Short mmCIF file of C-alpha atoms in Angstrom, two decimals:
data_model
loop_
_atom_site.label_atom_id
_atom_site.label_comp_id
_atom_site.label_asym_id
_atom_site.label_seq_id
_atom_site.Cartn_x
_atom_site.Cartn_y
_atom_site.Cartn_z
CA LYS A 1 -8.95 -10.24 12.43
CA GLN A 2 -5.80 -10.81 10.39
CA GLU A 3 -2.57 -9.48 11.87
CA VAL A 4 0.58 -9.10 9.79
CA THR A 5 3.97 -8.75 11.48
CA GLN A 6 7.30 -7.93 9.91
CA ILE A 7 10.43 -8.60 11.92
CA PRO A 8 12.92 -7.02 12.16
CA ALA A 9 11.67 -3.46 11.85
CA ALA A 10 15.10 -2.40 10.59
CA LEU A 11 18.08 -4.22 9.11
CA SER A 12 21.52 -3.06 7.99
CA VAL A 13 23.86 -5.36 6.05
CA PRO A 14 27.00 -4.98 3.90
CA GLU A 15 26.69 -4.93 0.15
CA GLY A 16 26.82 -8.33 -1.55
CA GLU A 17 25.12 -10.32 1.18
CA ASN A 18 22.11 -12.51 0.59
CA LEU A 19 19.31 -11.66 3.00
CA VAL A 20 15.83 -12.71 4.04
CA LEU A 21 12.96 -10.50 5.12
CA ASN A 22 10.13 -12.04 7.09
CA CYS A 23 6.37 -11.56 7.05
CA SER A 24 4.09 -13.45 9.45
CA PHE A 25 0.31 -13.57 9.37
CA THR A 26 -2.15 -14.98 11.90
CA ASP A 27 -4.92 -16.21 9.60
CA SER A 28 -3.63 -18.85 7.19
CA ALA A 29 -6.75 -18.64 4.99
CA ILE A 30 -5.29 -16.05 2.65
CA TYR A 31 -6.01 -15.57 -1.04
CA ASN A 32 -2.74 -13.89 -1.87
CA LEU A 33 0.22 -12.05 -0.40
CA GLN A 34 1.99 -9.12 -2.02
CA TRP A 35 5.45 -7.67 -1.37
CA PHE A 36 6.20 -3.98 -1.97
CA ARG A 37 9.16 -1.67 -1.61
CA GLN A 38 8.85 1.96 -0.66
CA ASP A 39 11.60 4.49 -1.20
CA PRO A 40 11.65 7.63 0.98
CA GLY A 41 9.02 10.12 -0.11
CA LYS A 42 7.67 7.77 -2.77
CA GLY A 43 4.74 5.44 -3.28
CA LEU A 44 4.79 1.68 -2.93
CA THR A 45 6.22 -0.34 -5.79
CA SER A 46 4.85 -3.83 -6.30
CA LEU A 47 7.59 -6.47 -6.24
CA LEU A 48 5.87 -9.85 -6.22
CA LEU A 49 2.37 -11.25 -5.74
CA ILE A 50 1.97 -14.84 -4.57
CA GLN A 51 -1.39 -16.53 -4.94
CA SER A 52 -2.51 -18.95 -2.24
CA SER A 53 -1.98 -21.89 -4.60
CA GLN A 54 1.66 -20.93 -5.23
CA ARG A 55 4.70 -21.62 -3.07
CA GLU A 56 7.02 -19.02 -4.52
CA GLN A 57 7.53 -16.31 -7.10
CA THR A 58 10.77 -15.00 -8.57
CA SER A 59 11.75 -11.74 -10.19
CA GLY A 60 15.41 -11.15 -10.91
CA ARG A 61 17.35 -11.24 -7.64
CA LEU A 62 14.13 -11.45 -5.61
CA ASN A 63 12.39 -14.62 -4.52
CA ALA A 64 9.27 -14.67 -2.38
CA SER A 65 7.98 -17.81 -0.72
CA LEU A 66 4.67 -18.56 0.94
CA ASP A 67 3.95 -21.16 3.61
CA LYS A 68 0.30 -20.83 4.60
CA SER A 69 0.40 -23.61 7.17
CA SER A 70 3.02 -21.79 9.19
CA GLY A 71 1.60 -18.34 8.45
CA ARG A 72 4.81 -17.10 6.95
CA SER A 73 6.19 -15.50 3.83
CA THR A 74 9.82 -14.62 3.16
CA LEU A 75 11.42 -12.29 0.65
CA TYR A 76 14.91 -13.40 -0.34
CA ILE A 77 17.23 -10.81 -1.87
CA ALA A 78 20.35 -12.20 -3.53
CA ALA A 79 23.60 -10.30 -3.83
CA SER A 80 22.26 -7.16 -2.18
CA GLN A 81 23.15 -3.75 -3.61
CA PRO A 82 22.96 -0.22 -2.14
CA GLY A 83 20.03 0.43 -4.51
CA ASP A 84 18.05 -2.19 -2.61
CA SER A 85 17.92 0.14 0.39
CA ALA A 86 14.25 0.88 1.05
CA THR A 87 11.36 -0.12 3.27
CA TYR A 88 9.82 -3.45 2.35
CA LEU A 89 6.16 -4.11 3.16
CA CYS A 90 4.01 -7.20 2.82
CA ALA A 91 0.22 -7.27 2.53
CA ALA A 92 -1.98 -10.32 3.07
CA TYR A 93 -5.42 -10.56 1.48
CA SER A 94 -7.88 -12.85 3.26
CA GLY A 95 -10.86 -12.42 0.98
CA GLY A 96 -14.07 -10.42 1.13
CA GLY A 97 -13.80 -6.68 0.76
CA ALA A 98 -10.96 -4.39 1.58
CA ASP A 99 -11.23 -5.29 5.25
CA GLY A 100 -9.60 -8.54 4.24
CA LEU A 101 -6.43 -6.69 3.20
CA THR A 102 -3.83 -6.21 5.93
CA PHE A 103 -0.43 -4.54 5.62
CA GLY A 104 2.59 -5.10 7.82
CA LYS A 105 4.49 -2.09 9.13
CA GLY A 106 7.53 -2.86 7.03
CA THR A 107 11.23 -3.64 7.38
CA HIS A 108 13.57 -0.70 6.80
CA LEU A 109 16.57 -2.12 4.93
CA ILE A 110 19.93 -0.40 4.56
CA ILE A 111 22.62 -1.91 2.34
CA GLN A 112 26.03 -0.52 3.26
CA PRO A 113 28.35 0.12 0.30
CA ASP B 1 1.18 2.98 -19.34
CA ALA B 2 1.87 5.98 -17.11
CA GLY B 3 0.85 4.15 -13.96
CA VAL B 4 -1.46 5.57 -11.33
CA ILE B 5 -1.49 9.36 -11.48
CA GLN B 6 -2.21 11.54 -8.46
CA SER B 7 -2.53 15.28 -8.11
CA PRO B 8 -1.48 17.46 -6.52
CA ARG B 9 1.79 15.97 -5.28
CA HIS B 10 1.95 18.41 -2.39
CA GLU B 11 -0.79 20.40 -0.72
CA VAL B 12 -0.46 22.89 2.10
CA THR B 13 -3.65 24.37 3.46
CA GLU B 14 -5.04 25.97 6.55
CA MET B 15 -7.32 24.34 9.05
CA GLY B 16 -10.96 24.55 8.00
CA GLN B 17 -10.29 24.65 4.29
CA GLU B 18 -11.60 22.10 1.82
CA VAL B 19 -9.04 19.78 0.25
CA THR B 20 -9.59 17.69 -2.89
CA LEU B 21 -7.16 14.98 -3.92
CA ARG B 22 -7.35 13.43 -7.37
CA CYS B 23 -6.48 10.05 -8.83
CA LYS B 24 -6.39 8.51 -12.28
CA PRO B 25 -6.07 4.70 -12.09
CA ILE B 26 -4.32 2.48 -14.60
CA SER B 27 -6.46 1.95 -17.68
CA GLY B 28 -8.27 -1.37 -17.57
CA HIS B 29 -8.16 -1.69 -13.79
CA ASN B 30 -11.54 -2.09 -12.13
CA SER B 31 -10.62 -1.53 -8.47
CA LEU B 32 -9.39 1.63 -6.80
CA PHE B 33 -8.16 2.18 -3.27
CA TRP B 34 -7.44 5.28 -1.20
CA TYR B 35 -4.87 4.94 1.60
CA ARG B 36 -3.40 7.25 4.21
CA GLN B 37 0.11 6.85 5.60
CA THR B 38 1.57 8.41 8.73
CA MET B 39 4.57 7.56 10.86
CA MET B 40 2.37 6.81 13.84
CA ARG B 41 -0.30 4.66 12.21
CA GLY B 42 1.44 3.28 9.14
CA LEU B 43 -0.63 2.56 6.03
CA GLU B 44 -4.41 2.71 6.50
CA LEU B 45 -7.00 1.80 3.90
CA LEU B 46 -9.69 4.48 3.70
CA ILE B 47 -12.03 3.29 0.96
CA TYR B 48 -12.22 0.73 -1.83
CA PHE B 49 -14.13 1.00 -5.12
CA ASN B 50 -14.94 -1.85 -7.47
CA ASN B 51 -16.34 -1.01 -10.91
CA ASN B 52 -16.76 2.61 -9.73
CA VAL B 53 -18.95 1.58 -6.79
CA PRO B 54 -17.78 2.12 -3.19
CA ILE B 55 -17.56 -1.35 -1.67
CA ASP B 56 -15.97 -0.70 1.69
CA ASP B 57 -15.62 2.72 3.31
CA SER B 58 -15.19 1.49 6.86
CA GLY B 59 -11.74 3.04 6.97
CA MET B 60 -12.95 6.58 6.33
CA PRO B 61 -12.17 8.29 9.65
CA GLU B 62 -15.22 10.54 9.88
CA ASP B 63 -17.86 12.41 7.94
CA ARG B 64 -15.39 15.10 6.97
CA PHE B 65 -13.96 12.61 4.48
CA SER B 66 -15.77 11.69 1.28
CA ALA B 67 -14.71 9.92 -1.92
CA LYS B 68 -16.24 9.64 -5.36
CA MET B 69 -15.52 7.73 -8.51
CA PRO B 70 -17.71 9.19 -11.26
CA ASN B 71 -16.12 7.01 -13.96
CA ALA B 72 -13.51 4.32 -14.43
CA SER B 73 -10.70 6.79 -15.00
CA PHE B 74 -11.10 9.30 -12.18
CA SER B 75 -11.59 9.45 -8.43
CA THR B 76 -11.49 12.16 -5.80
CA LEU B 77 -10.96 12.17 -2.06
CA LYS B 78 -12.31 15.26 -0.33
CA ILE B 79 -11.73 16.51 3.19
CA GLN B 80 -14.05 19.25 4.40
CA PRO B 81 -13.21 20.89 6.74
CA SER B 82 -9.57 19.88 7.04
CA GLU B 83 -7.82 19.61 10.41
CA PRO B 84 -4.12 19.45 11.34
CA ARG B 85 -4.45 15.76 12.28
CA ASP B 86 -5.33 15.03 8.64
CA SER B 87 -1.73 15.80 7.69
CA ALA B 88 -0.37 12.66 6.03
CA VAL B 89 0.58 11.17 2.69
CA TYR B 90 -2.48 9.99 0.78
CA PHE B 91 -2.02 7.22 -1.76
CA CYS B 92 -4.28 5.97 -4.49
CA ALA B 93 -3.82 2.43 -5.83
CA SER B 94 -5.54 0.43 -8.52
CA SER B 95 -5.79 -3.23 -9.48
CA PHE B 96 -7.66 -5.59 -11.71
CA ALA B 97 -9.85 -7.68 -9.45
CA GLY B 98 -11.48 -10.85 -10.68
CA LEU B 99 -12.27 -12.82 -7.58
CA GLY B 100 -11.07 -10.65 -4.71
CA ILE B 101 -8.29 -8.10 -4.79
CA GLY B 102 -5.48 -8.53 -7.31
CA GLU B 103 -2.01 -7.04 -7.54
CA GLN B 104 -2.11 -3.41 -6.47
CA PHE B 105 -0.21 -0.59 -8.13
CA PHE B 106 0.29 2.60 -6.17
CA GLY B 107 0.51 6.20 -7.24
CA PRO B 108 3.26 8.55 -6.01
CA GLY B 109 1.03 10.00 -3.28
CA THR B 110 -0.11 13.44 -2.22
CA ARG B 111 1.64 14.92 0.80
CA LEU B 112 -0.97 16.95 2.69
CA THR B 113 -0.04 19.46 5.35
CA VAL B 114 -2.83 21.18 7.26
CA LEU B 115 -1.63 24.15 9.30
#
């Protein structure tokens, strides 16, 4: 069964820094991997979806990479801002039905002004 | 598009009462998911519909939980009878799935408190 791990569980950095969030998965046979952010008391907002055939996706200051062979995806945030403070979750889809979808527990990110 | 719509946003009820949560997916999406989120257990998938048909309900915790999708634009999650341990935030998400599960879009959630 797929396991998805996000380390660290929490991260606090000063405004302006570039940072990397990590997502590791145990089964490299994934179809896609999706990154979300969740603000307190809100739903999940989709950030980026990477298909298994892709190596990276970019949206504004965000860049997500996927390395299936190493079982790893990273979310790079450039020039961090206080508004980036949120919990970031990744979800790996390994095919089949919904039992092939596994979420990590998230990284709680705080950007200090 | 208004995104995924859920109602109510907050629900407070007493143990033993029936609770019905509602979801309207994004128009054109053919897959719908119900999730539950708690601090202890994180995000749990309860049930997954594709083209209005329940495909995988292995995450439904017990028979007290049931879900329906009578048409492509509406789904309900019902808990009867409710118990305090059902207190959580319940999310609905939708996607367009060709082969497998595509990009998911979540609703704002319903915060359920069972006293």
